[in-house]
mmCIF file of C-alpha atoms and ligand atoms in Angstrom:
data_model
loop_
_atom_site.group_PDB
_atom_site.id
_atom_site.type_symbol
_atom_site.label_atom_id
_atom_site.label_comp_id
_atom_site.label_asym_id
_atom_site.label_seq_id
_atom_site.Cartn_x
_atom_site.Cartn_y
_atom_site.Cartn_z
ATOM 1 C CA VAL A 1437 -16.003 -14.825 -8.320
ATOM 2 C CA ILE A 1438 -12.856 -15.364 -9.313
ATOM 3 C CA ASN A 1439 -12.368 -14.258 -13.118
ATOM 4 C CA PHE A 1440 -9.882 -13.408 -14.981
ATOM 5 C CA ILE A 1441 -9.494 -9.944 -16.062
ATOM 6 C CA LYS A 1442 -7.153 -9.289 -18.895
ATOM 7 C CA GLY A 1443 -3.797 -9.810 -19.831
ATOM 8 C CA ALA A 1444 -1.120 -6.449 -20.765
ATOM 9 C CA LYS A 1445 2.184 -5.898 -21.317
ATOM 10 C CA LYS A 1446 2.892 -1.627 -20.090
ATOM 11 C CA TYR A 1447 1.363 -0.408 -17.552
ATOM 12 C CA SER A 1448 -1.048 2.163 -18.593
ATOM 13 C CA ASP A 1449 -3.186 -1.174 -19.183
ATOM 14 C CA PHE A 1450 -2.656 -2.887 -16.185
ATOM 15 C CA PRO A 1451 -6.171 -2.917 -14.250
ATOM 16 C CA SER A 1452 -6.413 -1.450 -10.478
ATOM 17 C CA SER A 1453 -6.441 -2.900 -7.637
ATOM 18 C CA SER A 1454 -5.124 -2.341 -4.551
ATOM 19 C CA ASN A 1455 -3.621 -5.886 -2.784
ATOM 20 C CA GLU A 1456 -1.690 -8.186 -5.288
ATOM 21 C CA VAL A 1457 0.208 -10.940 -5.799
ATOM 22 C CA ILE A 1458 2.523 -11.758 -8.681
ATOM 23 C CA PHE A 1459 3.739 -15.175 -9.373
ATOM 24 C CA ILE A 1460 7.472 -14.977 -10.945
ATOM 25 C CA GLY A 1461 9.637 -17.750 -12.470
ATOM 26 C CA LYS A 1462 11.109 -19.826 -14.803
ATOM 27 C CA SER A 1463 8.774 -21.374 -17.838
ATOM 28 C CA ASN A 1464 7.620 -25.065 -16.765
ATOM 29 C CA VAL A 1465 8.076 -24.096 -13.776
ATOM 30 C CA GLY A 1466 4.347 -24.839 -12.879
ATOM 31 C CA LYS A 1467 3.349 -21.159 -12.215
ATOM 32 C CA SER A 1468 -0.014 -21.923 -14.151
ATOM 33 C CA THR A 1469 -0.515 -24.555 -12.775
ATOM 34 C CA LEU A 1470 -0.188 -23.049 -8.954
ATOM 35 C CA ILE A 1471 -2.559 -20.664 -9.961
ATOM 36 C CA ASN A 1472 -5.251 -23.457 -10.611
ATOM 37 C CA ALA A 1473 -4.179 -25.161 -7.735
ATOM 38 C CA LEU A 1474 -4.924 -22.192 -5.219
ATOM 39 C CA TYR A 1475 -7.100 -20.466 -7.091
ATOM 40 C CA LYS A 1476 -9.890 -22.421 -9.443
ATOM 41 C CA ASN A 1477 -9.167 -25.253 -12.630
ATOM 42 C CA ASN A 1478 -8.824 -23.698 -15.767
ATOM 43 C CA LEU A 1479 -7.914 -20.665 -14.622
ATOM 44 C CA ALA A 1480 -4.711 -19.642 -15.899
ATOM 45 C CA TYR A 1481 -3.531 -21.358 -18.990
ATOM 46 C CA THR A 1482 -1.546 -24.190 -18.720
ATOM 47 C CA GLY A 1483 -0.038 -25.109 -22.380
ATOM 48 C CA LYS A 1484 2.969 -25.203 -23.753
ATOM 49 C CA THR A 1485 2.276 -21.993 -27.023
ATOM 50 C CA PRO A 1486 3.556 -19.389 -25.538
ATOM 51 C CA GLY A 1487 1.745 -16.593 -27.415
ATOM 52 C CA LYS A 1488 -0.725 -15.872 -24.434
ATOM 53 C CA THR A 1489 1.733 -16.346 -21.940
ATOM 54 C CA ARG A 1490 4.678 -13.636 -23.021
ATOM 55 C CA MET A 1491 2.089 -10.517 -21.317
ATOM 56 C CA LEU A 1492 1.371 -10.180 -17.779
ATOM 57 C CA ASN A 1493 -2.018 -12.552 -17.484
ATOM 58 C CA PHE A 1494 -4.020 -10.877 -14.390
ATOM 59 C CA PHE A 1495 -7.186 -12.138 -11.821
ATOM 60 C CA ASN A 1496 -10.128 -10.865 -9.749
ATOM 61 C CA ILE A 1497 -9.821 -13.054 -6.495
ATOM 62 C CA ASN A 1498 -13.166 -12.790 -4.754
ATOM 63 C CA ASP A 1499 -13.054 -9.199 -5.305
ATOM 64 C CA SER A 1500 -10.475 -8.756 -2.611
ATOM 65 C CA TYR A 1501 -6.935 -8.617 -4.425
ATOM 66 C CA THR A 1502 -5.961 -9.076 -7.743
ATOM 67 C CA ILE A 1503 -3.503 -11.734 -8.875
ATOM 68 C CA CYS A 1504 -1.029 -11.471 -11.709
ATOM 69 C CA ASP A 1505 0.438 -14.756 -13.793
ATOM 70 C CA ALA A 1506 3.874 -13.370 -15.518
ATOM 71 C CA PRO A 1507 5.720 -15.071 -18.228
ATOM 72 C CA GLY A 1508 8.402 -17.052 -17.697
ATOM 73 C CA TYR A 1509 12.253 -16.182 -18.192
ATOM 74 C CA GLY A 1510 15.445 -18.121 -18.875
ATOM 75 C CA PHE A 1511 13.190 -19.774 -22.428
ATOM 76 C CA ALA A 1512 16.214 -20.766 -24.697
ATOM 77 C CA LYS A 1513 13.763 -20.330 -27.858
ATOM 78 C CA ARG A 1514 13.208 -16.412 -26.262
ATOM 79 C CA ASN A 1515 15.357 -13.932 -29.025
ATOM 80 C CA ASP A 1516 16.768 -10.520 -27.941
ATOM 81 C CA ASN A 1517 13.610 -8.521 -28.274
ATOM 82 C CA GLU A 1518 11.608 -11.088 -26.212
ATOM 83 C CA LEU A 1519 14.311 -10.294 -23.941
ATOM 84 C CA ILE A 1520 14.139 -6.256 -23.936
ATOM 85 C CA GLU A 1521 9.912 -6.647 -23.826
ATOM 86 C CA TYR A 1522 10.238 -9.261 -21.165
ATOM 87 C CA GLY A 1523 12.389 -6.453 -19.159
ATOM 88 C CA ASN A 1524 10.818 -3.717 -19.857
ATOM 89 C CA MET A 1525 7.334 -5.150 -18.736
ATOM 90 C CA MET A 1526 8.803 -6.460 -15.834
ATOM 91 C CA GLU A 1527 10.211 -3.076 -14.982
ATOM 92 C CA ASP A 1528 6.761 -1.378 -15.325
ATOM 93 C CA TYR A 1529 5.434 -3.610 -12.838
ATOM 94 C CA PHE A 1530 7.326 -3.556 -10.523
ATOM 95 C CA ASN A 1531 8.500 0.408 -10.263
ATOM 96 C CA LEU A 1532 4.760 1.567 -11.074
ATOM 97 C CA ARG A 1533 2.676 -0.655 -9.586
ATOM 98 C CA GLY A 1534 1.418 0.670 -6.551
ATOM 99 C CA ALA A 1535 -0.133 -1.785 -4.987
ATOM 100 C CA HIS A 1536 0.622 -3.773 -1.813
ATOM 101 C CA CYS A 1537 2.206 -5.907 -4.182
ATOM 102 C CA LEU A 1538 3.314 -9.945 -2.552
ATOM 103 C CA SER A 1539 5.882 -11.529 -5.306
ATOM 104 C CA ILE A 1540 5.924 -15.731 -5.039
ATOM 105 C CA LEU A 1541 8.689 -16.711 -7.162
ATOM 106 C CA ILE A 1542 8.869 -20.140 -8.343
ATOM 107 C CA LEU A 1543 11.777 -22.751 -8.287
ATOM 108 C CA ASP A 1544 11.296 -26.634 -8.953
ATOM 109 C CA ILE A 1545 12.696 -28.292 -6.354
ATOM 110 C CA ARG A 1546 14.686 -30.584 -8.171
ATOM 111 C CA HIS A 1547 17.125 -28.398 -9.959
ATOM 112 C CA ASP A 1548 19.990 -25.865 -8.364
ATOM 113 C CA PRO A 1549 18.662 -21.782 -9.225
ATOM 114 C CA SER A 1550 20.203 -21.174 -12.530
ATOM 115 C CA ASN A 1551 22.123 -17.751 -13.421
ATOM 116 C CA ASP A 1552 17.937 -16.119 -14.620
ATOM 117 C CA ASP A 1553 16.590 -17.576 -11.039
ATOM 118 C CA LEU A 1554 19.087 -15.798 -8.560
ATOM 119 C CA GLU A 1555 18.938 -12.541 -11.042
ATOM 120 C CA MET A 1556 15.503 -12.362 -10.712
ATOM 121 C CA ILE A 1557 16.027 -13.519 -6.746
ATOM 122 C CA ASP A 1558 18.990 -10.106 -6.759
ATOM 123 C CA TYR A 1559 16.368 -7.658 -8.476
ATOM 124 C CA LEU A 1560 13.430 -8.109 -6.172
ATOM 125 C CA ASN A 1561 15.870 -7.661 -3.175
ATOM 126 C CA ASN A 1562 17.102 -4.551 -4.285
ATOM 127 C CA THR A 1563 13.617 -3.599 -5.699
ATOM 128 C CA GLN A 1564 12.921 -4.411 -1.017
ATOM 129 C CA LYS A 1565 9.393 -5.747 -1.543
ATOM 130 C CA PRO A 1566 8.369 -8.603 0.103
ATOM 131 C CA TYR A 1567 8.293 -12.358 -1.267
ATOM 132 C CA LEU A 1568 7.793 -15.467 -0.980
ATOM 133 C CA ILE A 1569 10.535 -18.409 -2.073
ATOM 134 C CA VAL A 1570 8.490 -21.541 -3.385
ATOM 135 C CA LEU A 1571 9.825 -24.630 -4.324
ATOM 136 C CA ASN A 1572 7.267 -26.607 -7.119
ATOM 137 C CA LYS A 1573 7.335 -30.286 -8.149
ATOM 138 C CA SER A 1574 8.054 -31.872 -4.916
ATOM 139 C CA ASP A 1575 5.814 -34.770 -5.608
ATOM 140 C CA LYS A 1576 8.890 -35.485 -8.156
ATOM 141 C CA LEU A 1577 11.128 -36.670 -4.466
ATOM 142 C CA SER A 1578 11.434 -38.475 -1.753
ATOM 143 C CA ASN A 1579 11.386 -37.120 1.531
ATOM 144 C CA ASN A 1580 14.804 -37.728 2.184
ATOM 145 C CA GLN A 1581 15.508 -35.956 -1.129
ATOM 146 C CA LYS A 1582 13.556 -32.716 -0.110
ATOM 147 C CA ALA A 1583 15.278 -32.832 2.878
ATOM 148 C CA ASN A 1584 18.287 -32.364 0.925
ATOM 149 C CA GLN A 1585 17.182 -30.164 -1.486
ATOM 150 C CA VAL A 1586 15.079 -27.421 0.513
ATOM 151 C CA PHE A 1587 18.717 -27.443 2.972
ATOM 152 C CA LYS A 1588 20.905 -27.016 -0.403
ATOM 153 C CA PHE A 1589 17.937 -23.972 -1.177
ATOM 154 C CA MET A 1590 18.653 -22.472 2.077
ATOM 155 C CA LYS A 1591 22.401 -21.948 2.379
ATOM 156 C CA ILE A 1592 22.564 -21.499 -1.568
ATOM 157 C CA LEU A 1593 20.121 -17.807 -0.775
ATOM 158 C CA GLU A 1594 20.430 -17.445 2.558
ATOM 159 C CA LEU A 1595 17.534 -17.950 3.586
ATOM 160 C CA THR A 1596 15.893 -19.458 6.942
ATOM 161 C CA LYS A 1597 13.724 -22.293 6.996
ATOM 162 C CA ASP A 1598 10.387 -20.427 7.491
ATOM 163 C CA GLN A 1599 11.029 -18.659 4.107
ATOM 164 C CA ILE A 1600 11.248 -21.070 2.324
ATOM 165 C CA ILE A 1601 7.456 -23.049 1.721
ATOM 166 C CA THR A 1602 7.703 -26.785 -0.255
ATOM 167 C CA ILE A 1603 4.279 -27.813 -2.912
ATOM 168 C CA SER A 1604 3.631 -29.736 -5.409
ATOM 169 C CA ALA A 1605 0.692 -27.852 -7.106
ATOM 170 C CA PHE A 1606 -0.119 -30.878 -9.663
ATOM 171 C CA LYS A 1607 -1.017 -32.820 -5.915
ATOM 172 C CA LYS A 1608 -2.175 -29.830 -4.248
ATOM 173 C CA ILE A 1609 -0.014 -30.690 -1.355
ATOM 174 C CA GLY A 1610 1.000 -27.198 0.290
ATOM 175 C CA THR A 1611 -1.075 -25.512 -1.296
ATOM 176 C CA LYS A 1612 -4.325 -24.876 1.496
ATOM 177 C CA GLU A 1613 -0.748 -23.592 3.504
ATOM 178 C CA LEU A 1614 0.685 -21.466 0.567
ATOM 179 C CA ARG A 1615 -2.893 -19.478 -0.239
ATOM 180 C CA GLU A 1616 -3.025 -19.264 3.839
ATOM 181 C CA THR A 1617 0.228 -17.433 3.826
ATOM 182 C CA ILE A 1618 -0.153 -15.169 0.925
ATOM 183 C CA GLU A 1619 -3.313 -13.966 2.266
ATOM 184 C CA LYS A 1620 -1.951 -13.902 5.297
ATOM 185 C CA TYR A 1621 0.130 -11.672 4.106
ATOM 186 C CA ILE A 1622 -1.690 -8.815 1.047
ATOM 187 C CA LEU A 1623 -4.870 -8.615 3.320
ATOM 188 C CA LYS A 1624 -3.538 -7.444 6.637
HETATM 189 N N1 LIG B 178 5.286 -33.272 -11.480
HETATM 190 C C1 LIG B 178 4.699 -32.175 -11.087
HETATM 191 N N2 LIG B 178 4.267 -31.398 -12.287
HETATM 192 C C2 LIG B 178 3.978 -30.204 -12.364
HETATM 193 C C3 LIG B 178 4.272 -29.356 -11.092
HETATM 194 N N3 LIG B 178 3.347 -28.370 -11.476
HETATM 195 C C4 LIG B 178 3.790 -28.751 -12.450
HETATM 196 N N4 LIG B 178 3.901 -29.322 -13.519
HETATM 197 C C5 LIG B 178 4.053 -29.872 -14.896
HETATM 198 O O1 LIG B 178 5.245 -28.704 -15.469
HETATM 199 C C6 LIG B 178 4.158 -28.635 -16.413
HETATM 200 C C7 LIG B 178 4.650 -26.754 -16.333
HETATM 201 O O2 LIG B 178 3.539 -25.971 -16.112
HETATM 202 P P1 LIG B 178 3.129 -25.017 -15.959
HETATM 203 O O3 LIG B 178 1.702 -24.879 -14.579
HETATM 204 O O4 LIG B 178 2.552 -24.838 -17.581
HETATM 205 O O5 LIG B 178 3.800 -24.281 -15.758
HETATM 206 P P2 LIG B 178 4.648 -22.572 -16.489
HETATM 207 O O6 LIG B 178 5.423 -22.377 -17.703
HETATM 208 O O7 LIG B 178 5.160 -21.757 -14.487
HETATM 209 O O8 LIG B 178 3.236 -21.504 -15.738
HETATM 210 C C8 LIG B 178 2.864 -28.821 -17.427
HETATM 211 O O9 LIG B 178 3.299 -30.131 -17.853
HETATM 212 C C9 LIG B 178 2.058 -29.113 -15.382
HETATM 213 O O10 LIG B 178 1.712 -30.117 -15.419
HETATM 214 C C10 LIG B 178 4.442 -30.477 -9.720
HETATM 215 O O11 LIG B 178 3.710 -29.989 -8.329
HETATM 216 N N5 LIG B 178 4.294 -31.346 -9.801
HETATM 217 MG MG1 LIG B 179 1.753 -20.347 -17.291
#
């Protein structure tokens, strides 16, 4: 069974879990679309209203692991209070979550990483927790453009080709392979 568990903003409200995957990225990069493509239609909320998406939303994947849909960062309209709230929530998550945890950082393949993206990557490097970089919206580019962008991301992020996964959540290209990669990691 794949189902929504709950939304939570602070550590004491997080559901218990021993294996977990968290999906992180800017607003609109396709986090919720990706979760639905990987696991189940209409599982994660993909609308534009921020309300529900301002918390961490947890889902149960066949009782074998949990996934977490994180709110998007770098949203221009967010005020200081919201930014502090976001920061505190993510600090709680990364500092206190004991679960065997894998982060999936989603970027838009069409655009260079923003300062917010680079800060998040820095942060993940500092937590020393494992993460995968996923380039989404590949359906928007030609094969040539895709190859150029992957090369650019490799240089900017100082990663090798196999550390970057290219997908289209919308067209479900590369999503089966991504789920296999996630499960190989999280269930070992
Ligand atoms: N063309 C294209 N659009 C996508 C893709 N993934 C997501 N989108 C669109 O991008 C918008 C934001 O998606 P959403 O999943 O809500 O982003 P989130 O804010 O990161 O959760 C929606 O209009 C999606 O249909 C993709 O792979 N290709
Ligand atoms: Mg979302």
